[in-house]
Amino acid sequence: MLTYILFMLVVGSIYALLAQSLMLSWGLAGLVNLGLAGFFAVGAYASAMLTTWEQAPILVGVSVAVLAGGLAGLLVCFSTLRLRDDYLAIVTLGFAEIVRIVASNEVWLTGGTDGISGVPVMIARDTGVWFHLGTLLITVAAVILVYVLQRRLLASPWGRALRAVREDQTVASVAGKSIVRFKAQAFSLAAAIAGLAGALYGHYTSYVAPDQFQPLITIYIFLAVTAGGNARPAGAVLGAYLLVAFLEATRFLAEIAPGVTALQAAALREIAVGIGLVIVLTLRPDGLLPERSQKAPAS
Amino acid sequence: MTHTRRQFIGTIGAATALIGAPSILRAQAQGTFRIGALCPVTGSGSPFGSGMQKMIIAAAEAVNAAGGAAGRKIEIVSEDTQTSPQAAVLAAKKLIDVNKVQAVLGTWSSGVSLAVVPLTNDANIILMNTSGAPALSVPPANAKGLSYRFQATNDRFGRAFAEICEKEGFKRPATMAFNNASGVGNTEGFRKAWEAKGHKVVESVVYEPNQPTYRSELQKVLAANPDVIVTGSYLADTTIIMREWYQSGQPVKWVMPGWAASPDLVKAVGPDVVEGIISVDSVSNENAPSYKAYDEAYRKATGQPGQSNVYAAMTWDMVHAVALAIEAANGTDMAAINAKIREVSNPAGQQVYTYAEAKEALKKGKINFEGASSVLDFDQYGDVTPDFGVFFIEGGQLNRRYVVKI
């Protein structure tokens, strides 16, 4: 039971990193990023390929993953400069699918649909509960690091300007802010965080394959961020942990529901997720932790 | 009406406690051997998953009716892989740590099996799968020798395809594969075996899943003017490919794996379209009494004939293999059980077909369990080595012409 809970907390932490990534690009910069799974995959593959095949140290792998995520973010951002809202959403969704399909076809580069088995782990696997606990500490440390970073950014003039860009691009540019620069920075930073999440995920489960980066994961993170509050780091983190807790709880609920077949139980779980979101959004339309309006700094 | 955050969190907390309680109680049960059924109930494996899961339960009932294994009842806990490695890992973790299962049975797609195997290795428990990917045979996936495969590897399927093409006198084969470990494994296995015979493959196409049309891929293959197309495909995509090929009017023969060229395919596109297609499948052990027992159980559980789901026959055999190993090891020590799996399934020994019969025979000496899905002999990698049946679709019927041994 203990390692199960630890396992879920690690997965929750990975989701919390992804949620913070989405919060930065979507909640703060207003860039609807449906390509989250793609950046997640870029990070996971970058680190897994380096550490498994080139025997690079994990720290190097993770650093490269963050860089690769950031670069991919920059690339996507510059190729979508003039897009907002729905159009950007579609292009980023396409990006995620491109990453997945390239990963499953370029066998020489990624190992194709077999994926990469035996990715090295951060804490030795045969240490039992310490493997999970150690990995949990590392991932939670990453979540806290990103959280503190986001809080700092948010409180800084950069964060204010970013929100100004989100609210009204024209006003922001009239005020002398470079829209392109802010968008590119925010998007690329968000993608780097997703890359970090991917690397940590690969080093925990020891297996990276294209199938793991289906668009469903992006939808889950959107759920988490919507439920938690899409413009506050704390909201995103809380939403991610709650999402994992909720998804797992439905597993046990389906088990004790009387007289349902396996197929019906599986469907019930999906229904529960939908109902859960509807309830949260009805009761708390801005998420559990809505954005606080900031006072202008006294000067 | 106002709702506070505290109320909301309180409700979630209470719900979690409520759900948590019975599972802790459940984990205390004594005198049982718990097996996790981890089948693809939803997702792309769903045509098979339900039946696979039902056969795990039915086989456990058969074992329990014969007095259990080593004096213990087999208890089944089921989870759904959703045919997704992500979801499967979460479900497997729950089975292993919350339900304390000592074996995980029934993972279907290769991606799922490869994702789950690190977890079962960590816990030092057995994983039995029906996946085709060659990577599952060797380390790191099967580093501990705890993973068993009840399906022929894609490599073996490919070799069987090559034998058939040679026997049928084809000269210019092309391949089409669904892009996953299993689909590409089939056609790559074929290419290797075919080139080893000194021939050439005229065109190879790999296509992405879930497309509404495969016309451009099909045109590319047909442009090379092959006399036969070997596929590594599934039912849904094959249905579309067959329709589009029939419309094109270009004559060519097809060799397909049995899960694609099945009676369902005939039903979907009509007997005219699929006339003459060669369907290859690992031979279920159809004439064995174990197959009869399985078929009966499958009909009872689903109302369908047993041959409609080859994977269900495999999961039926999984429970038998594990239960007999427990009985032979006379305890629940995993290392001892694992050491007995081959001993009870492989020759030499008295051939046995049902659990009750095998249990009796085990008292007298060595046994060789013959399964419903195959004769169930494992090689050093934990892979079965079945024979392949070659079926021709004629007038809407699948008729077996001959058997290929590799």
CSV table of C-alpha atoms in Angstrom, one decimal, chain B residues 149-332:
chain,number,residue,atom,x,y,z
B,149,ARG,CA,4.7,-15.0,-23.5
B,150,PHE,CA,1.8,-17.1,-24.6
B,151,GLN,CA,1.6,-15.7,-28.1
B,152,ALA,CA,4.1,-16.5,-30.9
B,153,THR,CA,6.6,-13.6,-31.2
B,154,ASN,CA,6.2,-11.4,-34.3
B,155,ASP,CA,9.5,-12.8,-35.4
B,156,ARG,CA,8.1,-16.3,-35.6
B,157,PHE,CA,5.0,-15.0,-37.4
B,158,GLY,CA,7.3,-13.4,-39.9
B,159,ARG,CA,9.2,-16.6,-40.4
B,160,ALA,CA,5.9,-18.5,-40.9
B,161,PHE,CA,4.8,-15.9,-43.5
B,162,ALA,CA,8.1,-16.4,-45.4
B,163,GLU,CA,7.6,-20.2,-45.4
B,164,ILE,CA,4.1,-19.8,-46.7
B,165,CYS,CA,5.1,-17.4,-49.5
B,166,GLU,CA,7.8,-19.8,-50.6
B,167,LYS,CA,5.5,-22.8,-50.5
B,168,GLU,CA,2.8,-20.9,-52.5
B,169,GLY,CA,5.4,-19.9,-55.0
B,170,PHE,CA,5.2,-16.1,-54.6
B,171,LYS,CA,8.1,-14.2,-56.2
B,172,ARG,CA,7.4,-10.5,-55.5
B,173,PRO,CA,6.1,-9.9,-52.0
B,174,ALA,CA,5.4,-6.4,-50.6
B,175,THR,CA,4.6,-5.6,-47.0
B,176,MET,CA,2.2,-3.3,-45.2
B,177,ALA,CA,2.4,-2.8,-41.4
B,178,PHE,CA,0.4,-1.0,-38.8
B,179,ASN,CA,2.9,1.1,-37.0
B,180,ASN,CA,3.3,-0.5,-33.6
B,181,ALA,CA,5.7,-3.0,-32.1
B,182,SER,CA,3.5,-5.9,-33.2
B,183,GLY,CA,2.6,-4.8,-36.7
B,184,VAL,CA,6.1,-3.8,-37.7
B,185,GLY,CA,7.5,-6.8,-35.9
B,186,ASN,CA,5.5,-9.1,-38.2
B,187,THR,CA,6.6,-7.6,-41.5
B,188,GLU,CA,10.2,-7.1,-40.3
B,189,GLY,CA,10.4,-10.7,-39.2
B,190,PHE,CA,9.1,-11.6,-42.7
B,191,ARG,CA,11.6,-9.5,-44.4
B,192,LYS,CA,14.5,-11.0,-42.5
B,193,ALA,CA,13.4,-14.5,-43.1
B,194,TRP,CA,12.6,-13.8,-46.8
B,195,GLU,CA,15.9,-12.2,-47.5
B,196,ALA,CA,17.7,-15.0,-45.7
B,197,LYS,CA,16.2,-17.3,-48.3
B,198,GLY,CA,17.9,-15.1,-51.0
B,199,HIS,CA,14.8,-13.2,-52.2
B,200,LYS,CA,13.8,-9.6,-52.2
B,201,VAL,CA,10.8,-7.6,-50.8
B,202,VAL,CA,9.6,-5.2,-53.5
B,203,GLU,CA,8.0,-2.6,-51.3
B,204,SER,CA,7.5,-2.0,-47.6
B,205,VAL,CA,5.0,0.5,-46.2
B,206,VAL,CA,4.3,1.3,-42.6
B,207,TYR,CA,1.1,3.2,-41.9
B,208,GLU,CA,-0.2,5.2,-39.0
B,209,PRO,CA,-3.2,3.8,-37.0
B,210,ASN,CA,-6.7,5.2,-36.9
B,211,GLN,CA,-6.9,6.7,-40.4
B,212,PRO,CA,-10.2,7.0,-42.3
B,213,THR,CA,-8.4,5.9,-45.5
B,214,TYR,CA,-5.2,4.1,-46.5
B,215,ARG,CA,-5.5,4.8,-50.2
B,216,SER,CA,-2.1,6.5,-50.6
B,217,GLU,CA,-0.3,3.7,-48.7
B,218,LEU,CA,-2.1,1.1,-50.7
B,219,GLN,CA,-1.2,2.8,-54.0
B,220,LYS,CA,2.4,3.0,-53.1
B,221,VAL,CA,2.4,-0.8,-52.4
B,222,LEU,CA,0.4,-1.7,-55.5
B,223,ALA,CA,2.7,0.5,-57.7
B,224,ALA,CA,5.5,-1.9,-57.1
B,225,ASN,CA,3.4,-4.6,-58.7
B,226,PRO,CA,3.7,-7.3,-56.1
B,227,ASP,CA,2.2,-10.7,-56.5
B,228,VAL,CA,1.4,-10.9,-52.8
B,229,ILE,CA,1.1,-8.4,-49.9
B,230,VAL,CA,2.1,-9.6,-46.4
B,231,THR,CA,0.5,-7.5,-43.7
B,232,GLY,CA,1.1,-6.9,-40.0
B,233,SER,CA,-2.3,-5.4,-39.4
B,234,TYR,CA,-5.4,-5.4,-37.2
B,235,LEU,CA,-9.1,-5.8,-38.0
B,236,ALA,CA,-10.2,-2.2,-38.2
B,237,ASP,CA,-7.5,-1.0,-40.6
B,238,THR,CA,-7.6,-4.2,-42.6
B,239,THR,CA,-11.3,-3.7,-43.2
B,240,ILE,CA,-10.6,-0.3,-44.8
B,241,ILE,CA,-7.6,-1.5,-46.8
B,242,MET,CA,-9.6,-4.4,-48.2
B,243,ARG,CA,-12.4,-2.2,-49.4
B,244,GLU,CA,-10.0,0.2,-51.0
B,245,TRP,CA,-8.0,-2.5,-52.6
B,246,TYR,CA,-11.1,-4.1,-54.0
B,247,GLN,CA,-12.1,-0.8,-55.6
B,248,SER,CA,-8.7,-0.5,-57.2
B,249,GLY,CA,-9.3,-3.7,-59.0
B,250,GLN,CA,-5.6,-4.7,-59.2
B,251,PRO,CA,-5.2,-8.5,-58.6
B,252,VAL,CA,-2.9,-9.5,-55.8
B,253,LYS,CA,-2.9,-12.1,-53.1
B,254,TRP,CA,-2.8,-11.4,-49.4
B,255,VAL,CA,-1.1,-13.1,-46.4
B,256,MET,CA,-2.4,-11.8,-43.1
B,257,PRO,CA,-2.2,-12.6,-39.4
B,258,GLY,CA,-5.3,-14.4,-38.1
B,259,TRP,CA,-6.4,-11.6,-35.8
B,260,ALA,CA,-6.9,-9.4,-39.0
B,261,ALA,CA,-8.2,-11.9,-41.5
B,262,SER,CA,-10.8,-13.3,-39.1
B,263,PRO,CA,-14.5,-14.2,-39.6
B,264,ASP,CA,-15.3,-10.6,-38.5
B,265,LEU,CA,-13.4,-9.4,-41.6
B,266,VAL,CA,-15.5,-11.6,-43.8
B,267,LYS,CA,-18.6,-10.2,-42.2
B,268,ALA,CA,-17.4,-6.6,-42.5
B,269,VAL,CA,-16.5,-6.6,-46.2
B,270,GLY,CA,-18.3,-9.5,-47.6
B,271,PRO,CA,-17.0,-12.9,-48.9
B,272,ASP,CA,-16.3,-11.7,-52.5
B,273,VAL,CA,-13.7,-9.2,-51.3
B,274,VAL,CA,-11.7,-11.5,-49.2
B,275,GLU,CA,-11.9,-14.6,-51.4
B,276,GLY,CA,-8.5,-16.3,-51.5
B,277,ILE,CA,-6.9,-14.4,-48.7
B,278,ILE,CA,-4.4,-16.5,-46.7
B,279,SER,CA,-4.9,-16.1,-42.9
B,280,VAL,CA,-2.1,-17.3,-40.6
B,281,ASP,CA,-2.6,-18.0,-37.0
B,282,SER,CA,-0.8,-19.9,-34.2
B,283,VAL,CA,-2.8,-23.1,-34.0
B,284,SER,CA,-5.0,-23.3,-31.0
B,285,ASN,CA,-4.7,-26.8,-29.6
B,286,GLU,CA,-8.2,-27.4,-31.0
B,287,ASN,CA,-8.2,-31.2,-30.7
B,288,ALA,CA,-7.0,-31.3,-27.2
B,289,PRO,CA,-9.4,-31.9,-24.3
B,290,SER,CA,-8.0,-28.6,-22.8
B,291,TYR,CA,-9.4,-26.7,-25.7
B,292,LYS,CA,-12.8,-28.3,-25.2
B,293,ALA,CA,-12.9,-27.3,-21.6
B,294,TYR,CA,-11.9,-23.8,-22.6
B,295,ASP,CA,-14.4,-23.6,-25.4
B,296,GLU,CA,-17.2,-24.7,-23.0
B,297,ALA,CA,-16.2,-22.0,-20.4
B,298,TYR,CA,-15.9,-19.3,-23.1
B,299,ARG,CA,-19.3,-20.1,-24.5
B,300,LYS,CA,-20.8,-20.1,-21.1
B,301,ALA,CA,-19.2,-16.7,-20.2
B,302,THR,CA,-19.7,-14.8,-23.4
B,303,GLY,CA,-22.1,-16.8,-25.6
B,304,GLN,CA,-19.5,-16.9,-28.4
B,305,PRO,CA,-17.4,-19.8,-29.7
B,306,GLY,CA,-14.0,-20.1,-28.2
B,307,GLN,CA,-12.2,-19.7,-31.5
B,308,SER,CA,-13.4,-16.1,-31.8
B,309,ASN,CA,-10.8,-15.0,-29.2
B,310,VAL,CA,-7.4,-16.7,-29.4
B,311,TYR,CA,-6.1,-14.5,-26.6
B,312,ALA,CA,-8.8,-15.8,-24.2
B,313,ALA,CA,-7.5,-19.3,-24.7
B,314,MET,CA,-4.1,-17.9,-23.8
B,315,THR,CA,-5.3,-16.4,-20.5
B,316,TRP,CA,-7.1,-19.6,-19.7
B,317,ASP,CA,-3.8,-21.4,-20.0
B,318,MET,CA,-2.0,-18.8,-18.0
B,319,VAL,CA,-4.0,-19.5,-14.9
B,320,HIS,CA,-3.5,-23.2,-15.4
B,321,ALA,CA,0.3,-22.8,-15.8
B,322,VAL,CA,0.6,-20.7,-12.6
B,323,ALA,CA,-1.7,-22.9,-10.5
B,324,LEU,CA,0.1,-26.1,-11.5
B,325,ALA,CA,3.4,-24.5,-10.7
B,326,ILE,CA,2.1,-23.5,-7.3
B,327,GLU,CA,0.9,-27.0,-6.8
B,328,ALA,CA,4.2,-28.5,-7.9
B,329,ALA,CA,6.2,-26.0,-5.7
B,330,ASN,CA,3.8,-26.8,-2.9
B,331,GLY,CA,3.8,-23.2,-1.6
B,332,THR,CA,3.7,-19.6,-2.6
